[in-house]
Coordinates of C-alpha atoms and ligand atoms in Angstrom, one line a residue:
M1 CA 94.0 11.0 -16.3
S2 CA 91.8 12.0 -19.2
E3 CA 88.1 12.7 -18.7
V4 CA 85.7 10.3 -20.3
L5 CA 83.1 12.1 -22.6
L6 CA 81.4 9.0 -24.0
E7 CA 81.1 5.6 -22.7
I8 CA 79.8 2.8 -25.0
K9 CA 78.7 -0.2 -22.9
N10 CA 78.1 -3.7 -24.4
L11 CA 76.4 -2.0 -27.4
K12 CA 74.5 -4.2 -29.8
K13 CA 72.7 -3.3 -33.0
Y14 CA 71.1 -6.2 -34.7
F15 CA 69.0 -6.0 -37.9
E16 CA 66.3 -8.6 -38.7
V17 CA 66.9 -9.6 -42.3
G18 CA 64.4 -12.2 -43.5
K19 CA 63.0 -15.2 -41.7
N20 CA 64.9 -16.0 -38.5
Q21 CA 67.9 -14.2 -39.8
T22 CA 69.7 -11.8 -37.6
L23 CA 72.4 -9.5 -38.9
K24 CA 74.7 -8.6 -36.1
A25 CA 76.0 -5.3 -37.4
V26 CA 77.3 -4.2 -34.0
D27 CA 77.9 -7.0 -31.5
D28 CA 78.7 -6.2 -27.9
V29 CA 81.1 -3.3 -28.3
S30 CA 82.4 -1.5 -25.3
F31 CA 84.9 1.4 -25.2
Q32 CA 85.3 5.0 -24.0
I33 CA 86.0 8.2 -25.8
Y34 CA 88.0 10.8 -23.9
K35 CA 87.3 14.5 -23.9
G36 CA 89.2 16.3 -26.6
E37 CA 90.6 13.2 -28.3
T38 CA 90.2 11.8 -31.8
L39 CA 89.4 8.2 -31.8
G40 CA 89.9 6.6 -35.2
L41 CA 87.7 3.7 -36.1
V42 CA 88.8 1.4 -38.9
G43 CA 87.8 -1.9 -40.5
E44 CA 86.8 -3.4 -43.8
S45 CA 83.5 -2.5 -45.5
G46 CA 80.5 -3.9 -43.8
C47 CA 82.2 -4.4 -40.4
G48 CA 79.7 -2.1 -38.6
K49 CA 81.5 1.3 -38.3
S50 CA 78.7 3.4 -39.6
T51 CA 76.1 1.5 -37.7
L52 CA 78.1 2.0 -34.5
G53 CA 78.4 5.7 -35.3
R54 CA 74.7 6.1 -36.0
T55 CA 73.7 4.2 -32.9
I56 CA 75.9 6.5 -30.8
M57 CA 74.2 9.5 -32.5
R58 CA 70.8 8.1 -31.6
L59 CA 69.9 7.6 -35.3
Y60 CA 69.3 3.9 -34.4
H61 CA 67.9 2.4 -31.3
P62 CA 70.4 -0.1 -29.9
T63 CA 69.3 -3.7 -29.6
S64 CA 70.9 -3.7 -26.2
G65 CA 73.6 -2.0 -24.3
E66 CA 73.9 1.7 -23.6
V67 CA 75.7 4.9 -24.5
L68 CA 76.6 7.4 -21.8
Y69 CA 77.4 11.0 -22.4
N70 CA 79.2 12.7 -19.5
G71 CA 78.0 9.8 -17.4
K72 CA 74.3 10.1 -18.4
T73 CA 72.5 7.5 -20.5
I74 CA 71.5 8.9 -23.9
S75 CA 70.6 5.6 -25.7
G76 CA 67.2 5.2 -24.2
H77 CA 64.1 7.4 -24.1
L78 CA 64.9 11.0 -23.5
S79 CA 62.6 14.0 -22.6
R80 CA 62.2 16.6 -25.3
G81 CA 64.6 18.9 -23.5
E82 CA 67.2 16.2 -23.1
E83 CA 66.8 15.2 -26.7
K84 CA 67.4 18.8 -27.9
E85 CA 70.4 19.1 -25.6
C86 CA 71.8 15.9 -27.0
C87 CA 71.3 17.1 -30.6
R88 CA 73.2 20.2 -29.9
K89 CA 76.1 18.6 -28.3
M90 CA 76.6 15.8 -30.9
Q91 CA 76.8 16.3 -34.7
M92 CA 77.7 14.1 -37.6
I93 CA 79.7 14.7 -40.8
F94 CA 78.9 12.2 -43.6
Q95 CA 81.0 10.4 -46.2
D96 CA 79.4 11.6 -49.4
P97 CA 79.4 15.4 -49.8
Y98 CA 77.2 14.9 -52.9
M99 CA 74.4 13.0 -51.2
S100 CA 74.4 14.7 -47.8
L101 CA 73.5 18.3 -48.9
D102 CA 70.0 19.0 -50.2
P103 CA 70.5 20.1 -53.8
R104 CA 67.5 22.5 -53.7
M105 CA 68.7 24.4 -50.7
K106 CA 71.0 27.4 -50.7
V107 CA 74.2 27.2 -48.7
V108 CA 72.9 29.8 -46.2
D109 CA 69.9 27.6 -45.4
I110 CA 71.9 24.4 -45.3
V111 CA 74.4 25.8 -42.8
A112 CA 71.7 27.6 -40.8
E113 CA 69.6 24.4 -40.4
G114 CA 71.2 23.7 -37.0
L115 CA 70.7 27.3 -35.8
D116 CA 67.0 27.1 -36.9
S117 CA 66.5 23.7 -35.1
Q118 CA 67.7 25.2 -31.9
N119 CA 65.0 28.0 -32.3
T120 CA 67.5 30.7 -31.7
A121 CA 65.5 33.9 -32.4
L122 CA 67.8 35.4 -35.0
S123 CA 66.9 38.0 -37.5
R124 CA 67.5 37.3 -41.2
S125 CA 70.7 39.4 -41.2
E126 CA 72.0 38.0 -38.0
R127 CA 71.4 34.5 -39.3
E128 CA 73.3 35.2 -42.5
E129 CA 76.1 36.9 -40.5
Q130 CA 76.5 33.8 -38.5
V131 CA 76.6 31.6 -41.6
V132 CA 79.2 33.8 -43.2
K133 CA 81.3 33.4 -40.0
L134 CA 81.0 29.7 -40.2
L135 CA 81.8 29.6 -43.9
E136 CA 85.0 31.6 -43.3
M137 CA 85.9 29.3 -40.5
V138 CA 86.0 26.4 -42.9
G139 CA 87.8 28.3 -45.6
L140 CA 84.8 29.4 -47.8
Q141 CA 83.8 32.9 -48.6
K142 CA 80.9 35.3 -48.0
E143 CA 79.9 35.1 -51.7
H144 CA 79.1 31.5 -51.3
V145 CA 76.0 31.9 -49.1
G146 CA 73.5 32.3 -51.9
R147 CA 74.8 29.4 -54.0
F148 CA 73.5 25.8 -54.4
P149 CA 75.5 22.6 -53.6
H150 CA 76.1 21.7 -57.3
E151 CA 78.1 24.9 -57.7
F152 CA 80.9 23.5 -55.4
S153 CA 83.6 20.9 -55.7
G154 CA 83.6 17.8 -53.5
G155 CA 86.1 19.3 -51.0
Q156 CA 84.1 22.5 -50.8
R157 CA 80.9 20.6 -50.2
Q158 CA 82.5 18.7 -47.4
R159 CA 83.5 22.1 -45.9
I160 CA 79.8 23.1 -46.1
G161 CA 78.9 19.9 -44.3
I162 CA 81.5 20.7 -41.6
A163 CA 80.2 24.3 -41.3
R164 CA 76.7 22.9 -40.8
A165 CA 77.9 20.5 -38.1
L166 CA 79.7 23.4 -36.3
A167 CA 76.7 25.8 -36.4
I168 CA 75.4 25.0 -33.0
N169 CA 78.7 24.6 -31.1
P170 CA 78.8 20.9 -30.7
E171 CA 81.2 19.1 -28.3
F172 CA 81.4 15.8 -30.1
I173 CA 81.4 14.9 -33.8
V174 CA 81.1 11.6 -35.5
A175 CA 82.9 12.0 -38.8
D176 CA 81.9 9.0 -40.9
E177 CA 84.5 8.7 -43.7
P178 CA 84.6 12.4 -44.2
I179 CA 87.4 12.3 -46.7
S180 CA 86.9 8.9 -48.5
A181 CA 84.9 10.4 -51.3
L182 CA 87.5 13.2 -51.9
D183 CA 90.5 13.4 -54.2
V184 CA 93.7 12.4 -52.5
S185 CA 95.0 15.9 -53.0
I186 CA 92.0 17.4 -51.1
Q187 CA 92.0 14.8 -48.3
A188 CA 94.9 16.3 -46.3
Q189 CA 93.3 19.8 -46.5
V190 CA 90.1 18.5 -45.0
V191 CA 91.9 16.6 -42.3
N192 CA 94.0 19.7 -41.4
L193 CA 90.8 21.7 -41.3
L194 CA 89.2 19.2 -38.9
K195 CA 92.3 19.3 -36.7
K196 CA 92.4 23.1 -36.6
L197 CA 88.7 23.2 -35.7
Q198 CA 89.3 20.6 -33.0
D199 CA 92.0 22.8 -31.3
E200 CA 89.9 25.9 -31.7
F201 CA 86.7 24.5 -30.3
S202 CA 88.0 21.7 -28.0
L203 CA 86.1 19.1 -30.1
T204 CA 86.1 15.4 -29.5
Y205 CA 86.0 13.2 -32.7
L206 CA 85.0 9.7 -33.6
F207 CA 86.7 9.5 -37.0
I208 CA 85.6 6.6 -39.1
A209 CA 87.7 5.4 -42.0
H210 CA 88.3 2.2 -44.1
D211 CA 92.0 2.7 -44.1
I212 CA 94.2 2.5 -41.0
S213 CA 96.9 4.7 -42.6
M214 CA 94.3 7.5 -43.2
V215 CA 93.5 7.9 -39.5
K216 CA 97.1 7.6 -38.2
Y217 CA 97.8 11.3 -38.5
I218 CA 94.6 12.6 -37.0
S219 CA 93.9 10.0 -34.2
N220 CA 95.2 9.8 -30.7
R221 CA 93.9 6.3 -30.4
I222 CA 92.6 3.8 -33.0
G223 CA 90.0 1.1 -32.7
V224 CA 89.9 -1.8 -35.2
M225 CA 86.6 -3.5 -35.9
Y226 CA 85.9 -6.8 -37.5
L227 CA 82.5 -8.2 -38.2
G228 CA 80.7 -6.1 -35.7
S229 CA 83.2 -6.4 -32.9
L230 CA 86.1 -4.2 -31.7
V231 CA 89.2 -6.4 -31.9
E232 CA 91.9 -4.0 -30.8
L233 CA 92.1 -0.5 -29.3
T234 CA 95.2 1.4 -28.4
S235 CA 97.1 4.6 -29.0
S236 CA 97.9 5.4 -32.6
Q237 CA 101.6 5.0 -32.0
T238 CA 101.2 1.5 -30.3
M239 CA 98.8 0.4 -33.0
F240 CA 101.5 0.9 -35.6
D241 CA 104.5 -0.1 -33.5
N242 CA 103.1 -3.1 -31.7
P243 CA 99.8 -4.4 -33.1
L244 CA 98.7 -7.5 -31.3
H245 CA 95.6 -8.8 -33.1
P246 CA 96.4 -10.9 -36.2
Y247 CA 93.7 -8.9 -38.1
T248 CA 95.4 -5.5 -37.3
Q249 CA 98.8 -7.0 -38.2
A250 CA 97.3 -8.0 -41.6
L251 CA 95.8 -4.5 -42.1
L252 CA 99.1 -2.9 -41.3
S253 CA 101.1 -5.2 -43.5
A254 CA 99.0 -4.2 -46.5
I255 CA 100.2 -0.6 -46.3
P256 CA 103.2 -0.1 -48.7
L257 CA 106.3 1.3 -47.0
P258 CA 107.9 4.4 -48.6
D259 CA 111.4 2.9 -48.4
P260 CA 111.8 0.3 -51.2
K261 CA 114.6 -1.6 -49.3
A262 CA 112.5 -2.0 -46.2
E263 CA 109.5 -2.9 -48.3
K264 CA 111.4 -5.7 -50.0
K265 CA 112.7 -7.1 -46.6
R266 CA 109.5 -7.2 -44.6
S267 CA 107.2 -10.1 -44.3
R268 CA 103.6 -9.7 -45.3
V269 CA 100.7 -11.2 -43.4
V270 CA 98.3 -12.1 -46.1
L271 CA 94.6 -12.4 -45.2
E272 CA 93.1 -15.5 -46.6
G273 CA 89.4 -15.8 -47.5
T274 CA 86.8 -13.1 -47.4
V275 CA 84.9 -11.6 -44.5
P276 CA 82.2 -14.2 -43.5
S277 CA 78.6 -13.1 -43.7
P278 CA 77.5 -11.1 -40.6
V279 CA 74.2 -13.2 -40.6
N280 CA 74.1 -16.1 -38.2
I281 CA 77.7 -16.0 -37.2
P282 CA 78.9 -19.2 -35.6
D283 CA 80.4 -19.3 -32.0
G284 CA 84.1 -18.7 -31.4
C285 CA 86.3 -15.9 -32.6
K286 CA 84.8 -14.2 -35.6
F287 CA 88.2 -13.9 -37.2
C288 CA 89.2 -17.6 -36.9
S289 CA 88.3 -18.5 -40.4
R290 CA 91.0 -16.2 -41.7
C291 CA 93.5 -16.4 -38.9
R292 CA 96.7 -18.3 -39.3
Y293 CA 97.0 -18.9 -35.6
A294 CA 93.5 -20.3 -35.1
T295 CA 93.2 -23.2 -32.6
D296 CA 90.3 -25.3 -31.4
E297 CA 89.8 -22.8 -28.6
C298 CA 89.4 -20.0 -31.1
R299 CA 86.7 -22.0 -33.0
K300 CA 84.8 -22.8 -29.8
T301 CA 85.0 -19.7 -27.5
T302 CA 84.6 -16.1 -28.3
P303 CA 87.6 -14.2 -26.9
N304 CA 86.9 -11.4 -24.4
F305 CA 87.9 -7.8 -25.3
H306 CA 90.3 -7.1 -22.5
E307 CA 93.2 -4.8 -21.5
V308 CA 96.5 -6.7 -22.0
E309 CA 98.7 -3.8 -21.1
E310 CA 97.8 -0.3 -19.9
G311 CA 95.5 1.2 -22.5
H312 CA 95.9 -1.6 -25.0
W313 CA 92.8 -3.7 -25.5
V314 CA 92.6 -6.8 -27.6
A315 CA 90.1 -9.6 -28.3
C316 CA 92.3 -12.6 -29.0
H317 CA 93.0 -15.9 -27.2
R318 CA 96.8 -15.5 -27.9
Y319 CA 96.9 -12.8 -25.3
K320 CA 95.7 -13.9 -21.9
K321 CA 94.9 -11.6 -19.0
P322 CA 98.0 -11.1 -17.0
Ligands
LIG1 N1 69.5 -0.5 -42.0 C1 70.0 -1.7 -42.2 N2 69.3 -2.9 -42.3 C2 69.9 -4.1 -42.5 N3 71.2 -4.3 -42.5 C3 72.0 -3.2 -42.4 C4 71.5 -1.9 -42.2 N4 72.5 -1.0 -42.1 C5 73.6 -1.7 -42.2 N5 73.3 -3.0 -42.4 C6 74.3 -4.1 -42.5 O1 75.1 -4.1 -41.3 C7 76.5 -4.4 -41.6 C8 77.3 -3.2 -41.2 O2 77.1 -2.1 -42.0 P1 77.8 -0.7 -41.9 O3 77.2 0.2 -42.9 O4 77.7 -0.3 -40.4 O5 79.3 -1.0 -42.2 P2 80.5 -0.1 -42.4 O6 81.7 -0.6 -41.6 O7 80.1 1.3 -42.2 O8 80.9 -0.3 -44.0 P3 81.5 0.8 -45.0 O9 82.9 0.8 -44.8 O10 81.2 0.1 -46.4 O11 80.8 2.1 -44.9 C9 76.5 -4.7 -43.1 O12 76.5 -6.1 -43.3 C10 75.3 -4.0 -43.6 O13 74.8 -4.6 -44.8
LIG2 MG1 80.1 3.1 -43.4

């Protein structure tokens, strides 16, 4: 059995937006991340993926619920020592390689930020030496240390962001749409780099993406979010072979098949309507306004997120607990 690295328990992150208006960006999400795995997290824009990632990373205080790292709560107040330890073990890679690097800083200082924050007493040359090592690890060169972010392409900038995240030997990385802003031709290179680094340093990833086909290749398991909730979670393979939630089925049926014959034959599940506003969501299943199977039960009661077969979790009234 795999070892659990992170446990997310009934996590909620609400934002107060205006008078008596609560935006439930993350609404009672529970799941575990195993050591060494890549968990892909997908869902439409605004469903709460980044908020969930940021809350796990302690960039937001949760409204309620908790996050446990190696069995220890990290979502509440931590001592300075614990906080520092936490920062070292968990790192984040951001979507926009143009926004996430300070344009006034040289590459050497960007990448060494992590080293400096851990107060490792390094001399100037040792510090630069370490940065060069990191740059080479992500496919950049020694000559790049003295340059500024604008002198690089999007793919190269993302590599700088990855080098910065790796600088302090993290165990767990939240990659928030790390390839979405890149050209399609560069995306595979960055994914391959992340995979290589994962093997080399036994990293665990939470890999966030819009598009379910984008995470198929890199993820061991995939979680699908809808309006702040996790609606399905299972292995990558099962998610594609036997998706249970009507929302996942719709997401998958939107991916074009490479074989034109198969493409012509298959039936499409078309999603009707748009995602409702996450402010003041009514009771019942959040997906019911767009679900072709919706019944009165779905409109009244929120379905529990439960395990319907081993390792396959779903929140839908169509699948009852065995
Ligand atoms: N700081 C904030 N204050 C108020 N509302 C917020 C804040 N951050 C996010 N939200 C809202 O929370 C919801 C979830 O946003 P989030 O950025 O987590 O979605 P996402 O799934 O990452 O979307 P995308 O795919 O576009 O990145 C959205 O409705 C968003 O407007
Ligand atoms: Mg996001």
